[in-house]
Coordinates of C-alpha atoms in Angstrom, one line a residue:
X1 CA 78.4 3.4 33.9
X2 CA 75.9 5.2 36.5
X3 CA 73.1 7.2 36.3
X4 CA 72.4 9.1 39.8
X5 CA 68.5 9.1 39.2
X6 CA 67.1 10.3 42.3
X7 CA 64.4 9.3 44.6
X8 CA 61.2 11.2 44.1
X9 CA 60.7 13.9 46.6
X10 CA 57.8 13.8 48.8
X11 CA 55.0 16.4 48.6
X12 CA 54.8 17.3 52.1
X13 CA 58.2 20.2 52.9
X14 CA 59.8 18.5 55.0
X15 CA 63.1 19.5 56.4
X16 CA 66.9 18.1 54.0
X17 CA 69.7 18.3 55.9
X18 CA 72.8 18.6 53.7
X19 CA 75.4 17.1 53.6
X20 CA 78.4 18.4 56.2
X21 CA 81.8 18.3 56.5
X22 CA 83.6 15.7 59.4
X23 CA 84.7 19.2 60.7
X24 CA 81.8 21.2 60.7
X25 CA 79.7 19.1 62.3
X26 CA 82.5 18.2 65.1
X27 CA 82.7 22.5 65.9
X28 CA 78.7 21.3 66.5
X29 CA 78.6 18.8 68.1
X30 CA 81.8 19.7 71.1
X31 CA 82.5 15.2 71.8
X32 CA 80.3 13.8 69.5
X33 CA 82.3 11.5 66.9
X34 CA 80.8 12.1 63.2
X35 CA 81.5 9.9 61.5
X36 CA 78.4 8.7 59.9
X37 CA 76.1 10.5 62.3
X38 CA 76.4 10.9 65.9
X39 CA 76.9 8.0 68.2
X40 CA 77.7 8.1 71.0
X41 CA 74.9 10.0 72.7
X42 CA 72.5 8.5 75.2
X43 CA 68.9 7.4 73.6
X44 CA 66.2 9.6 74.9
X45 CA 63.4 10.0 72.8
X46 CA 60.1 7.9 71.9
X47 CA 61.7 5.5 70.2
X48 CA 63.4 3.3 73.2
X49 CA 61.8 0.2 73.9
X50 CA 59.6 0.9 70.3
X51 CA 58.1 -2.4 68.8
X52 CA 60.0 -2.6 65.4
X53 CA 58.9 -3.7 62.2
X54 CA 61.9 -4.3 59.0
X55 CA 60.6 -5.0 56.3
X56 CA 62.7 -5.7 53.4
X57 CA 61.9 -6.7 49.8
X58 CA 63.9 -7.8 47.2
X59 CA 65.0 -5.8 44.3
X60 CA 63.3 -2.5 44.4
X61 CA 65.3 0.8 42.7
X62 CA 65.7 3.2 44.9
X63 CA 63.8 5.8 42.6
X64 CA 60.5 3.7 43.1
X65 CA 60.5 3.3 47.0
X66 CA 58.1 5.4 46.9
X67 CA 57.2 5.6 43.0
X68 CA 57.0 9.0 41.3
X69 CA 54.3 10.9 40.5
X70 CA 52.8 9.3 37.3
X71 CA 53.7 6.0 37.5
X72 CA 52.0 3.5 36.1
X73 CA 51.4 2.4 39.5
X74 CA 51.4 4.0 43.3
X75 CA 52.8 3.8 46.3
X76 CA 50.1 5.2 48.9
X77 CA 51.7 3.8 52.2
X78 CA 55.6 3.9 51.5
X79 CA 54.1 8.3 50.5
X80 CA 53.0 8.1 53.6
X81 CA 55.7 6.8 55.5
X82 CA 58.8 9.1 53.3
X83 CA 56.4 11.8 53.8
X84 CA 55.8 11.6 58.1
X85 CA 59.4 9.7 58.2
X86 CA 63.2 10.0 57.4
X87 CA 64.2 9.4 53.8
X88 CA 67.1 8.6 53.1
X89 CA 68.4 9.2 49.4
X90 CA 72.0 7.7 49.0
X91 CA 72.0 4.5 50.8
X92 CA 73.6 2.0 49.3
X93 CA 74.1 -1.9 49.0
X94 CA 77.8 -3.3 50.4
X95 CA 77.0 -5.5 47.1
X96 CA 74.7 -6.0 45.3
X97 CA 73.1 -9.5 45.8
X98 CA 70.6 -11.3 48.8
X99 CA 72.3 -13.0 51.5
X100 CA 75.2 -11.0 51.6
X101 CA 73.3 -7.4 51.9
X102 CA 70.8 -8.9 54.3
X103 CA 73.4 -10.7 56.5
X104 CA 75.5 -7.2 55.9
X105 CA 71.9 -5.7 57.0
X106 CA 70.9 -7.5 59.9
X107 CA 74.8 -8.2 61.6
X108 CA 76.3 -5.1 60.5
X109 CA 79.4 -5.9 59.0
X110 CA 80.9 -6.0 55.6
X111 CA 80.5 -9.1 53.3
X112 CA 84.6 -9.7 53.1
X113 CA 84.3 -9.6 57.0
X114 CA 80.6 -11.8 57.3
X115 CA 82.0 -14.4 55.0
X116 CA 78.5 -14.3 52.5
X117 CA 80.4 -12.6 49.1
X118 CA 77.0 -14.3 46.4
X119 CA 74.4 -14.9 46.7
X120 CA 73.9 -18.5 48.3
X121 CA 76.8 -18.1 50.2
X122 CA 76.7 -18.7 54.3
X123 CA 78.2 -16.3 56.4
X124 CA 81.4 -18.1 58.3
X125 CA 78.6 -19.2 61.7
X126 CA 81.6 -18.1 64.5
X127 CA 81.7 -14.7 62.8
X128 CA 78.7 -13.5 62.7
X129 CA 76.7 -15.2 66.1
X130 CA 76.0 -13.6 68.9
X131 CA 76.0 -10.6 66.2
X132 CA 72.9 -10.9 65.2
X133 CA 70.1 -8.2 65.4
X134 CA 68.1 -10.5 66.7
X135 CA 69.9 -11.9 69.2
X136 CA 70.9 -8.1 70.9
X137 CA 67.5 -7.3 71.0
X138 CA 66.0 -11.2 71.6
X139 CA 68.6 -10.7 75.1
X140 CA 66.8 -7.2 75.5
X141 CA 63.3 -9.2 75.7
X142 CA 62.1 -8.8 72.4
X143 CA 59.8 -11.0 71.0
X144 CA 61.5 -11.9 67.7
X145 CA 60.1 -13.0 64.7
X146 CA 60.7 -13.4 61.0
X147 CA 59.2 -14.1 57.2
X148 CA 61.0 -14.4 54.3
X149 CA 59.8 -15.6 50.6
X150 CA 63.5 -16.2 49.6
X151 CA 65.2 -19.2 49.6
X152 CA 68.7 -17.1 50.0
X153 CA 67.3 -15.4 53.0
X154 CA 66.2 -18.1 54.7
X155 CA 67.7 -20.2 57.9
X156 CA 70.1 -22.5 55.3
X157 CA 71.2 -19.8 54.8
X158 CA 71.2 -19.0 59.0
X159 CA 69.2 -15.6 58.8
X160 CA 67.0 -17.7 61.8
X161 CA 69.6 -16.8 64.1
X162 CA 67.9 -15.3 66.8
X163 CA 64.7 -15.7 65.4
X164 CA 62.0 -17.5 68.2
X165 CA 59.9 -18.3 65.3
X166 CA 61.1 -18.2 61.7
X167 CA 58.4 -19.2 58.5
X168 CA 61.1 -19.8 55.2
X169 CA 59.4 -19.6 51.6
X170 CA 59.6 -23.7 51.3
X171 CA 56.4 -23.4 54.2
X172 CA 54.6 -20.6 52.8
X173 CA 51.6 -21.8 50.0
X174 CA 53.1 -19.5 47.2
X175 CA 56.2 -16.2 47.8
X176 CA 54.4 -13.9 46.7
X177 CA 53.3 -10.8 49.3
X178 CA 49.7 -11.8 50.8
X179 CA 50.8 -14.8 52.1
X180 CA 54.0 -13.5 52.7
X181 CA 51.6 -10.6 55.6
X182 CA 49.7 -13.5 56.2
X183 CA 52.5 -15.8 57.5
X184 CA 53.9 -12.5 59.6
X185 CA 50.0 -11.8 60.8
X186 CA 50.1 -15.2 62.1
X187 CA 53.0 -15.4 64.3
X188 CA 52.3 -12.3 66.2
X189 CA 52.9 -12.9 70.0
X190 CA 50.4 -10.9 72.3
X191 CA 51.7 -6.8 73.6
X192 CA 53.0 -7.6 76.8
X193 CA 56.3 -7.8 75.7
X194 CA 58.1 -5.8 72.1
X195 CA 58.6 -6.9 69.3
X196 CA 60.8 -7.7 66.6
X197 CA 59.5 -8.8 63.6
X198 CA 61.2 -9.0 60.6
X199 CA 59.1 -9.3 56.8
X200 CA 60.8 -10.0 53.5
X201 CA 59.6 -9.8 50.2
X202 CA 60.2 -11.0 46.9
X203 CA 58.0 -9.6 44.4
X204 CA 59.9 -7.1 42.2
X205 CA 62.0 -10.3 41.7
X206 CA 61.9 -11.4 38.0
X207 CA 59.7 -12.3 36.7
X208 CA 57.3 -9.3 37.5
X209 CA 54.0 -11.4 37.3
X210 CA 51.8 -9.0 39.6
X211 CA 48.3 -9.6 40.4
X212 CA 46.5 -9.0 37.4
X213 CA 44.0 -6.0 40.1
X214 CA 47.6 -4.5 40.1
X215 CA 48.3 -4.0 36.0
X216 CA 47.8 -0.5 34.2
X217 CA 44.3 -0.7 32.4
X218 CA 45.1 -1.3 28.9
X219 CA 48.8 -2.7 29.5
X220 CA 49.0 -6.6 27.3
X221 CA 52.2 -7.7 30.1
X222 CA 52.5 -10.4 28.0
X223 CA 55.2 -9.0 25.5
X224 CA 57.1 -9.5 29.6
X225 CA 56.1 -12.9 31.0
X226 CA 56.3 -15.0 27.9
X227 CA 59.7 -13.1 27.5
X228 CA 62.1 -16.1 29.2
X229 CA 59.4 -18.8 27.7
X230 CA 60.2 -17.1 24.5
X231 CA 64.3 -17.3 25.0
X232 CA 63.7 -21.1 26.1
X233 CA 61.9 -21.9 23.5
X234 CA 64.7 -20.0 20.8
X235 CA 67.5 -20.1 22.3
X236 CA 67.5 -23.5 24.8
X237 CA 67.8 -23.5 28.5
X238 CA 70.1 -23.2 30.0
X239 CA 71.1 -20.4 27.8
X240 CA 67.9 -18.8 28.1
X241 CA 68.4 -16.6 31.6
X242 CA 71.9 -16.0 29.9
X243 CA 70.3 -14.4 27.0
X244 CA 67.4 -12.1 28.8
X245 CA 69.8 -10.7 31.2
X246 CA 72.4 -9.4 28.6
X247 CA 69.9 -8.4 25.5
X248 CA 71.3 -10.6 23.5
X249 CA 69.1 -10.7 20.5
X250 CA 67.5 -7.9 21.2
X251 CA 64.4 -9.1 23.0
X252 CA 64.8 -7.7 26.4
X253 CA 65.7 -4.5 26.0
X254 CA 61.8 -4.3 22.9
X255 CA 59.7 -5.7 26.4
X256 CA 61.0 -3.3 28.3
X257 CA 58.4 -0.4 28.2
X258 CA 56.2 -3.3 29.6
X259 CA 58.4 -4.7 31.8
X260 CA 59.1 -1.8 33.5
X261 CA 55.1 -1.8 34.0
X262 CA 55.0 -4.5 35.4
X263 CA 57.8 -4.1 37.5
X264 CA 55.7 -1.3 39.6
X265 CA 52.7 -3.3 39.6
X266 CA 54.8 -5.0 41.8
X267 CA 56.1 -2.5 43.9
X268 CA 52.5 -1.0 44.4
X269 CA 51.3 -4.5 45.3
X270 CA 53.8 -5.4 48.2
X271 CA 52.5 -1.0 49.5
X272 CA 49.5 -3.3 50.2
X273 CA 50.3 -5.9 51.5
X274 CA 52.5 -3.5 53.9
X275 CA 49.2 -1.4 54.7
X276 CA 47.9 -5.0 55.4
X277 CA 50.3 -5.9 57.1
X278 CA 51.1 -2.5 59.8
X279 CA 46.4 -2.4 60.1
X280 CA 47.3 -5.9 61.9
X281 CA 49.3 -4.2 64.7
X282 CA 46.1 -2.3 65.5
X283 CA 45.8 -3.9 68.8
X284 CA 50.3 -3.8 69.5
X285 CA 50.0 0.1 68.6
X286 CA 46.7 0.3 70.9
X287 CA 48.2 -1.8 73.6
X288 CA 52.4 -0.7 73.2
X289 CA 51.7 2.7 71.0
X290 CA 53.0 3.6 66.9
X291 CA 56.1 0.6 66.3
X292 CA 59.2 2.5 64.6
X293 CA 59.0 0.7 60.4
X294 CA 61.4 0.7 58.7
X295 CA 61.4 0.6 54.5
X296 CA 64.2 -1.0 53.2
X297 CA 65.6 -3.0 50.1
X298 CA 68.6 -5.9 49.8
X299 CA 69.6 -4.5 45.8
X300 CA 67.8 -2.7 43.2
X301 CA 68.4 -4.0 39.8
X302 CA 69.0 -2.8 36.3
X303 CA 66.7 -2.4 33.2
X304 CA 68.7 -1.4 30.7
X305 CA 71.7 -0.4 33.1
X306 CA 75.1 -1.7 32.7
X307 CA 73.8 -3.5 29.9
X308 CA 71.8 -6.0 32.1
X309 CA 68.1 -6.4 31.8
X310 CA 66.0 -7.1 35.2
X311 CA 69.2 -8.2 36.7
X312 CA 71.8 -7.3 39.2
X313 CA 74.8 -8.8 40.9
X314 CA 78.3 -8.0 38.2
X315 CA 78.5 -4.1 38.5
X316 CA 77.8 -1.3 40.6
X317 CA 76.3 0.8 38.6
X318 CA 73.6 3.2 41.0
X319 CA 70.7 1.3 40.0
X320 CA 71.6 -2.2 41.5
X321 CA 73.5 0.4 44.4
X322 CA 71.7 2.6 45.6
X323 CA 68.4 1.1 47.9
X324 CA 65.8 2.0 49.4
X325 CA 65.6 3.4 52.9
X326 CA 62.5 5.4 55.2
X327 CA 63.0 5.5 59.4
X328 CA 59.2 6.8 60.2
X329 CA 58.2 6.8 64.3
X330 CA 57.9 8.0 67.1
X331 CA 60.4 10.3 67.4
X332 CA 61.5 10.0 64.5
X333 CA 62.4 13.7 62.2
X334 CA 60.4 14.5 58.7
X335 CA 63.2 15.2 57.0
X336 CA 65.4 14.5 53.4
X337 CA 68.6 12.7 54.4
X338 CA 71.1 13.4 51.4
X339 CA 73.9 11.9 52.5
X340 CA 75.6 8.1 52.8
X341 CA 74.4 6.2 54.9
X342 CA 74.8 1.7 54.3
X343 CA 73.0 -0.7 55.2
X344 CA 76.0 -2.4 57.0
X345 CA 74.6 1.1 59.6
X346 CA 70.7 -0.1 59.6
X347 CA 71.8 -3.0 62.6
X348 CA 73.7 -0.4 65.3
X349 CA 71.5 2.2 64.1
X350 CA 68.3 0.0 65.8
X351 CA 69.9 -0.7 68.5
X352 CA 70.5 2.6 69.9
X353 CA 67.1 4.1 68.8
X354 CA 66.0 0.9 70.9
X355 CA 67.9 0.7 74.2
X356 CA 68.6 4.1 74.5
X357 CA 72.5 3.8 75.1
X358 CA 75.0 3.6 72.2
X359 CA 76.1 1.3 70.3
X360 CA 79.6 0.0 72.3
X361 CA 80.5 -2.4 69.9
X362 CA 81.8 0.2 66.3
X363 CA 84.5 1.5 66.1
X364 CA 83.4 5.1 66.8
X365 CA 81.6 4.1 70.3
X366 CA 85.5 3.7 70.9
X367 CA 87.6 6.5 69.8
X368 CA 89.1 4.8 67.0
X369 CA 88.0 6.7 64.4
X370 CA 90.8 8.1 62.6
X371 CA 91.0 8.5 59.0
X372 CA 88.2 8.3 58.2
X373 CA 88.6 4.5 59.3
X374 CA 85.1 3.7 59.7
X375 CA 83.6 5.4 57.0
X376 CA 85.8 3.5 55.0
X377 CA 84.9 0.6 56.5
X378 CA 88.1 -0.6 57.9
X379 CA 87.3 -2.6 61.2
X380 CA 89.8 -4.9 60.6
X381 CA 89.9 -7.6 62.8
X382 CA 93.8 -6.5 63.7
X383 CA 92.3 -2.7 65.0
X384 CA 89.4 -5.1 67.0
X385 CA 88.7 -8.4 67.1
X386 CA 84.1 -9.3 65.8
X387 CA 83.8 -5.2 65.7
X388 CA 80.8 -4.0 63.8
X389 CA 81.6 -1.8 60.8
X390 CA 78.4 -0.3 60.6
X391 CA 78.7 2.8 62.1
X392 CA 75.5 3.9 63.5
X393 CA 73.2 7.1 62.3
X394 CA 70.5 7.0 65.2
X395 CA 71.7 11.1 65.8
X396 CA 70.2 11.9 61.6
X397 CA 66.8 10.2 62.6
X398 CA 66.3 12.7 65.6
X399 CA 65.0 16.5 64.7
X400 CA 67.6 18.7 64.9
X401 CA 67.9 21.6 66.9
X402 CA 67.2 25.6 65.2
X403 CA 71.2 25.1 64.9
X404 CA 71.9 22.9 62.6
X405 CA 68.0 23.8 60.6
X406 CA 70.3 27.0 59.6
X407 CA 73.3 24.8 58.8
X408 CA 71.4 22.4 56.5
X409 CA 72.5 25.1 52.8
X410 CA 76.0 24.6 54.0
X411 CA 78.2 22.4 51.1
X412 CA 78.5 19.0 51.0
X413 CA 83.6 18.5 51.5
X414 CA 84.4 17.9 48.4
X415 CA 88.2 17.6 49.2
X416 CA 88.1 16.9 53.0
X417 CA 89.8 13.0 53.7
X418 CA 86.7 12.9 56.7
X419 CA 83.9 13.0 54.5
X420 CA 81.2 9.8 54.4
X421 CA 81.7 7.7 51.9
X422 CA 80.1 3.8 51.3
X423 CA 82.0 0.8 49.5
X424 CA 81.1 -2.2 48.2
X425 CA 81.8 -4.3 45.8
X426 CA 79.7 -6.0 43.0
X427 CA 78.8 -10.3 42.6
X428 CA 79.6 -11.9 39.2
X429 CA 77.8 -13.2 36.8
X430 CA 76.8 -15.9 36.8
X431 CA 75.2 -16.9 32.9
X432 CA 78.4 -17.5 30.4
X433 CA 76.4 -15.2 27.6
X434 CA 76.9 -12.4 29.8
X435 CA 80.4 -11.5 27.7
X436 CA 80.0 -8.1 28.7
X437 CA 81.6 -8.8 31.3
X438 CA 85.4 -9.5 32.1
X439 CA 84.1 -13.1 33.1
X440 CA 81.1 -14.6 33.6
X441 CA 80.0 -18.1 34.1
X442 CA 80.3 -19.9 37.2
X443 CA 83.7 -21.9 39.4
X444 CA 81.5 -24.8 39.5
X445 CA 80.4 -24.8 35.8
X446 CA 81.1 -23.3 32.6
X447 CA 83.2 -20.1 32.7
X448 CA 84.4 -17.9 30.1
X449 CA 86.8 -14.7 30.4
X450 CA 85.4 -12.3 27.9
X451 CA 88.0 -9.3 26.0
X452 CA 86.5 -7.8 23.0
X453 CA 84.9 -10.3 20.3
X454 CA 86.7 -13.4 22.2
X455 CA 85.3 -15.9 24.7
X456 CA 88.0 -17.9 26.9
X457 CA 85.0 -21.1 28.3
X458 CA 85.7 -24.2 30.3
X459 CA 84.3 -25.7 32.7
X460 CA 86.2 -27.7 35.7
X461 CA 89.4 -29.4 34.5
X462 CA 88.1 -28.8 31.4
X463 CA 91.2 -27.8 28.5
X464 CA 89.8 -24.0 27.9
X465 CA 87.5 -23.8 24.5
X466 CA 88.3 -20.0 22.0
X467 CA 84.5 -18.9 20.9
X468 CA 84.1 -15.4 19.2
X469 CA 81.1 -14.6 20.6
X470 CA 79.6 -12.5 18.6
X471 CA 79.8 -14.0 15.1
X472 CA 79.5 -18.1 17.7
X473 CA 77.5 -16.4 20.4
X474 CA 76.2 -20.5 21.0
X475 CA 79.8 -21.2 21.7
X476 CA 79.8 -24.0 19.0
X477 CA 83.1 -23.6 17.2
X478 CA 86.8 -23.0 19.1
X479 CA 89.3 -21.3 17.3
X480 CA 92.2 -22.7 19.7
X481 CA 93.8 -23.9 16.8
X482 CA 92.6 -21.4 14.7
X483 CA 93.8 -18.4 16.7
X484 CA 96.9 -19.4 17.8
X485 CA 98.3 -15.7 19.3
X486 CA 94.2 -14.6 20.9
X487 CA 94.4 -18.4 22.7
X488 CA 98.0 -17.7 24.5
X489 CA 96.9 -14.5 25.4
X490 CA 93.5 -15.4 26.8
X491 CA 94.8 -17.6 28.7
X492 CA 97.0 -15.6 30.7
X493 CA 94.7 -13.0 31.5
X494 CA 92.4 -16.3 32.7
X495 CA 95.5 -17.4 35.1
X496 CA 94.6 -14.0 36.0
X497 CA 91.5 -14.0 37.4
X498 CA 89.8 -17.7 37.9
X499 CA 86.5 -18.0 37.9
X500 CA 84.3 -15.5 40.2
X501 CA 86.9 -13.3 41.3
X502 CA 86.8 -9.7 38.9
X503 CA 84.4 -8.1 40.2
X504 CA 84.2 -4.1 40.0
X505 CA 84.0 -2.1 43.3
X506 CA 83.3 1.1 44.2
X507 CA 83.5 4.4 46.8
X508 CA 80.9 6.5 47.1
X509 CA 80.9 10.3 48.6
X510 CA 77.9 12.5 49.1
X511 CA 79.7 13.4 45.5
X512 CA 81.7 11.2 43.7
X513 CA 81.9 7.5 42.3
X514 CA 84.5 6.0 42.2
X515 CA 84.1 2.9 40.2
X516 CA 87.1 -0.1 40.1
X517 CA 86.9 -2.1 37.1
X518 CA 88.9 -4.9 36.4
X519 CA 91.6 -5.5 33.1
X520 CA 92.7 -8.3 30.9
X521 CA 95.5 -7.3 31.8
X522 CA 95.5 -6.9 35.6
X523 CA 94.1 -4.4 37.5
X524 CA 91.5 -2.3 37.1
X525 CA 90.1 0.8 34.9
X526 CA 89.3 3.7 37.8
X527 CA 86.3 6.1 36.5
X528 CA 85.2 9.1 38.5
X529 CA 81.8 10.1 38.1
X530 CA 80.2 13.9 39.9
X531 CA 77.3 12.6 41.2
X532 CA 76.3 16.8 40.0
X533 CA 76.3 16.8 36.7
X534 CA 74.7 15.3 34.5
X535 CA 74.6 15.2 30.1
X536 CA 72.5 16.6 28.5
X537 CA 71.4 14.3 27.2
X538 CA 71.0 11.9 31.1
X539 CA 74.4 9.4 30.8
X540 CA 77.0 9.9 33.1
X541 CA 80.5 10.7 32.3
X542 CA 83.4 9.1 33.2
X543 CA 85.6 12.9 34.8
X544 CA 88.5 11.5 35.9
X545 CA 91.2 13.7 34.0
X546 CA 89.6 16.5 34.5
X547 CA 90.3 15.5 38.5
X548 CA 93.5 13.5 39.2
X549 CA 93.2 14.8 43.4
X550 CA 90.2 13.4 44.0
X551 CA 91.0 10.1 42.2
X552 CA 94.1 10.4 44.2
X553 CA 92.6 11.1 47.5
X554 CA 89.4 8.2 46.9
X555 CA 91.8 6.2 45.4
X556 CA 93.6 5.8 47.9
X557 CA 91.2 5.4 50.3
X558 CA 89.2 2.6 47.8
X559 CA 92.9 0.8 48.0
X560 CA 92.9 0.2 51.5
X561 CA 89.6 -1.1 51.6
X562 CA 90.4 -3.8 48.2
X563 CA 93.6 -4.7 50.0
X564 CA 91.3 -6.3 52.4
X565 CA 89.1 -8.3 49.9
X566 CA 90.0 -12.0 50.0
X567 CA 89.7 -14.2 46.8
X568 CA 86.7 -15.7 46.7
X569 CA 86.3 -18.7 48.0
X570 CA 85.8 -21.6 45.4
X571 CA 82.5 -22.9 47.1
X572 CA 80.3 -25.8 45.8
X573 CA 76.9 -25.7 45.5
X574 CA 74.2 -28.6 46.8
X575 CA 71.6 -29.7 44.2
X576 CA 69.2 -27.7 46.3
X577 CA 70.8 -25.1 46.1
X578 CA 71.6 -24.9 42.5
X579 CA 67.6 -25.3 42.1
X580 CA 67.1 -22.2 44.8
X581 CA 69.9 -20.2 42.3
X582 CA 67.5 -21.5 39.4
X583 CA 64.5 -20.5 40.3
X584 CA 66.1 -16.9 41.5
X585 CA 66.8 -16.4 37.5
X586 CA 70.5 -16.3 38.5
X587 CA 71.4 -19.5 36.2
X588 CA 69.5 -21.5 33.9

């Protein structure tokens, strides 16, 4: 279910900040309330008023940025930034799909609060208006420029809010990284005012088709680059995408070695373009000093984990939920930080670093962070209207005093109720053919409920049909009359789990990961993983029976958070949105 692959350590010796308990940090910090980091202390460092360059790279695993030594490609730019800045090894996305994740990053709200809970779902405008990072920095006098290569992160989704200039994917000659960099550099303003530049690269998203010069010598890319076309010929469209993602027939796993190398090559290509982007800021650096640079991703990518290939979204496996996060610039410490941090923490963190004032619209600044509410993302409207779920981790980015350095080896708080935690839910398995999830397909098209070898499938307003997906993978023979008992049980389960509702969810601390997976009979199967222990064969092991106290304690927090999650709306997607989903490979 889960692996805990670590971000490769930079070669330069760094101060390591181990996760500390809230009690230990509280004793050191006095009146500073610690949840994900000290908030409330004005920033007097070198980050105030700096240019901000936020680079988000679609679909990058945490263990691939920077690429580790021995990888089939190199990332010198990301490696340098990691060596000189702070690397967060336990950063997570709140939902492993592009639109929800980036809205959370740019607003500080969790998906169930801002309303986008699937790719191409627009956030609720009245909820997010005024909270966008670009809006808030513009109000502080920043020039704001955005470039996005993805239709899932553009003006149609509302992500251009607060940007005086925003270049959508459809305005680019092509969505590859060199064109994104060209557009960003072409729109740079003069140096008289501070700049917020957000650039979203798409290249590591499947299909993996890096420029030829980044393909490893001697590697034939054809087994991977022709994979989707081969499946379209053999199983037909639209089933090809689902067969690819679920490895039906074994074609995807057979191409894994080649695809892995091309995926790494795509990241290396973006590395070169980020170097060109930063070099292009030369005149601004001369006038305004070094910028604050943030490198991260919206979500990771499955390369066989959880039975998924070249996909992300329907699982809270670490392959998709963990994201890289590097922060570099003046006043930023060179260290590796292993404590939890979330994409929704970035907006309040950056606002504090750039403005020299603590962010006051989160619950921490209001002194309401009791019983782990902020750590659990429970900034509900009943507690604080339009407050942020994210909290500033600015203090974790600043150079530490000697006393804190000496405490870096303090044990993590594995039993207290105040340990920081990240929570997330999955998206939906949008391909009907991904039958190893309880529910697959879309509410507005074919959807299936899957239990053992059976799939109960229907389109809106159709009578559901029953298939044996093992014997009949193309869903051609209806077994409803031949298996009436199975059909009745499946209908009952479908009533419990309408299309796109059966989602995984997780709570992740420094040591533990608690995962809930939906069950056909209702409720969830609860599994616990010890992130500090791995089986001899590298597989993750469910240790829920060995640690019932941990399951109970963390389960109460996960249940409290899950109780806030409303049912996923039945989204009606326009023809343009459906075409965007197809172009991104989410549907056939």
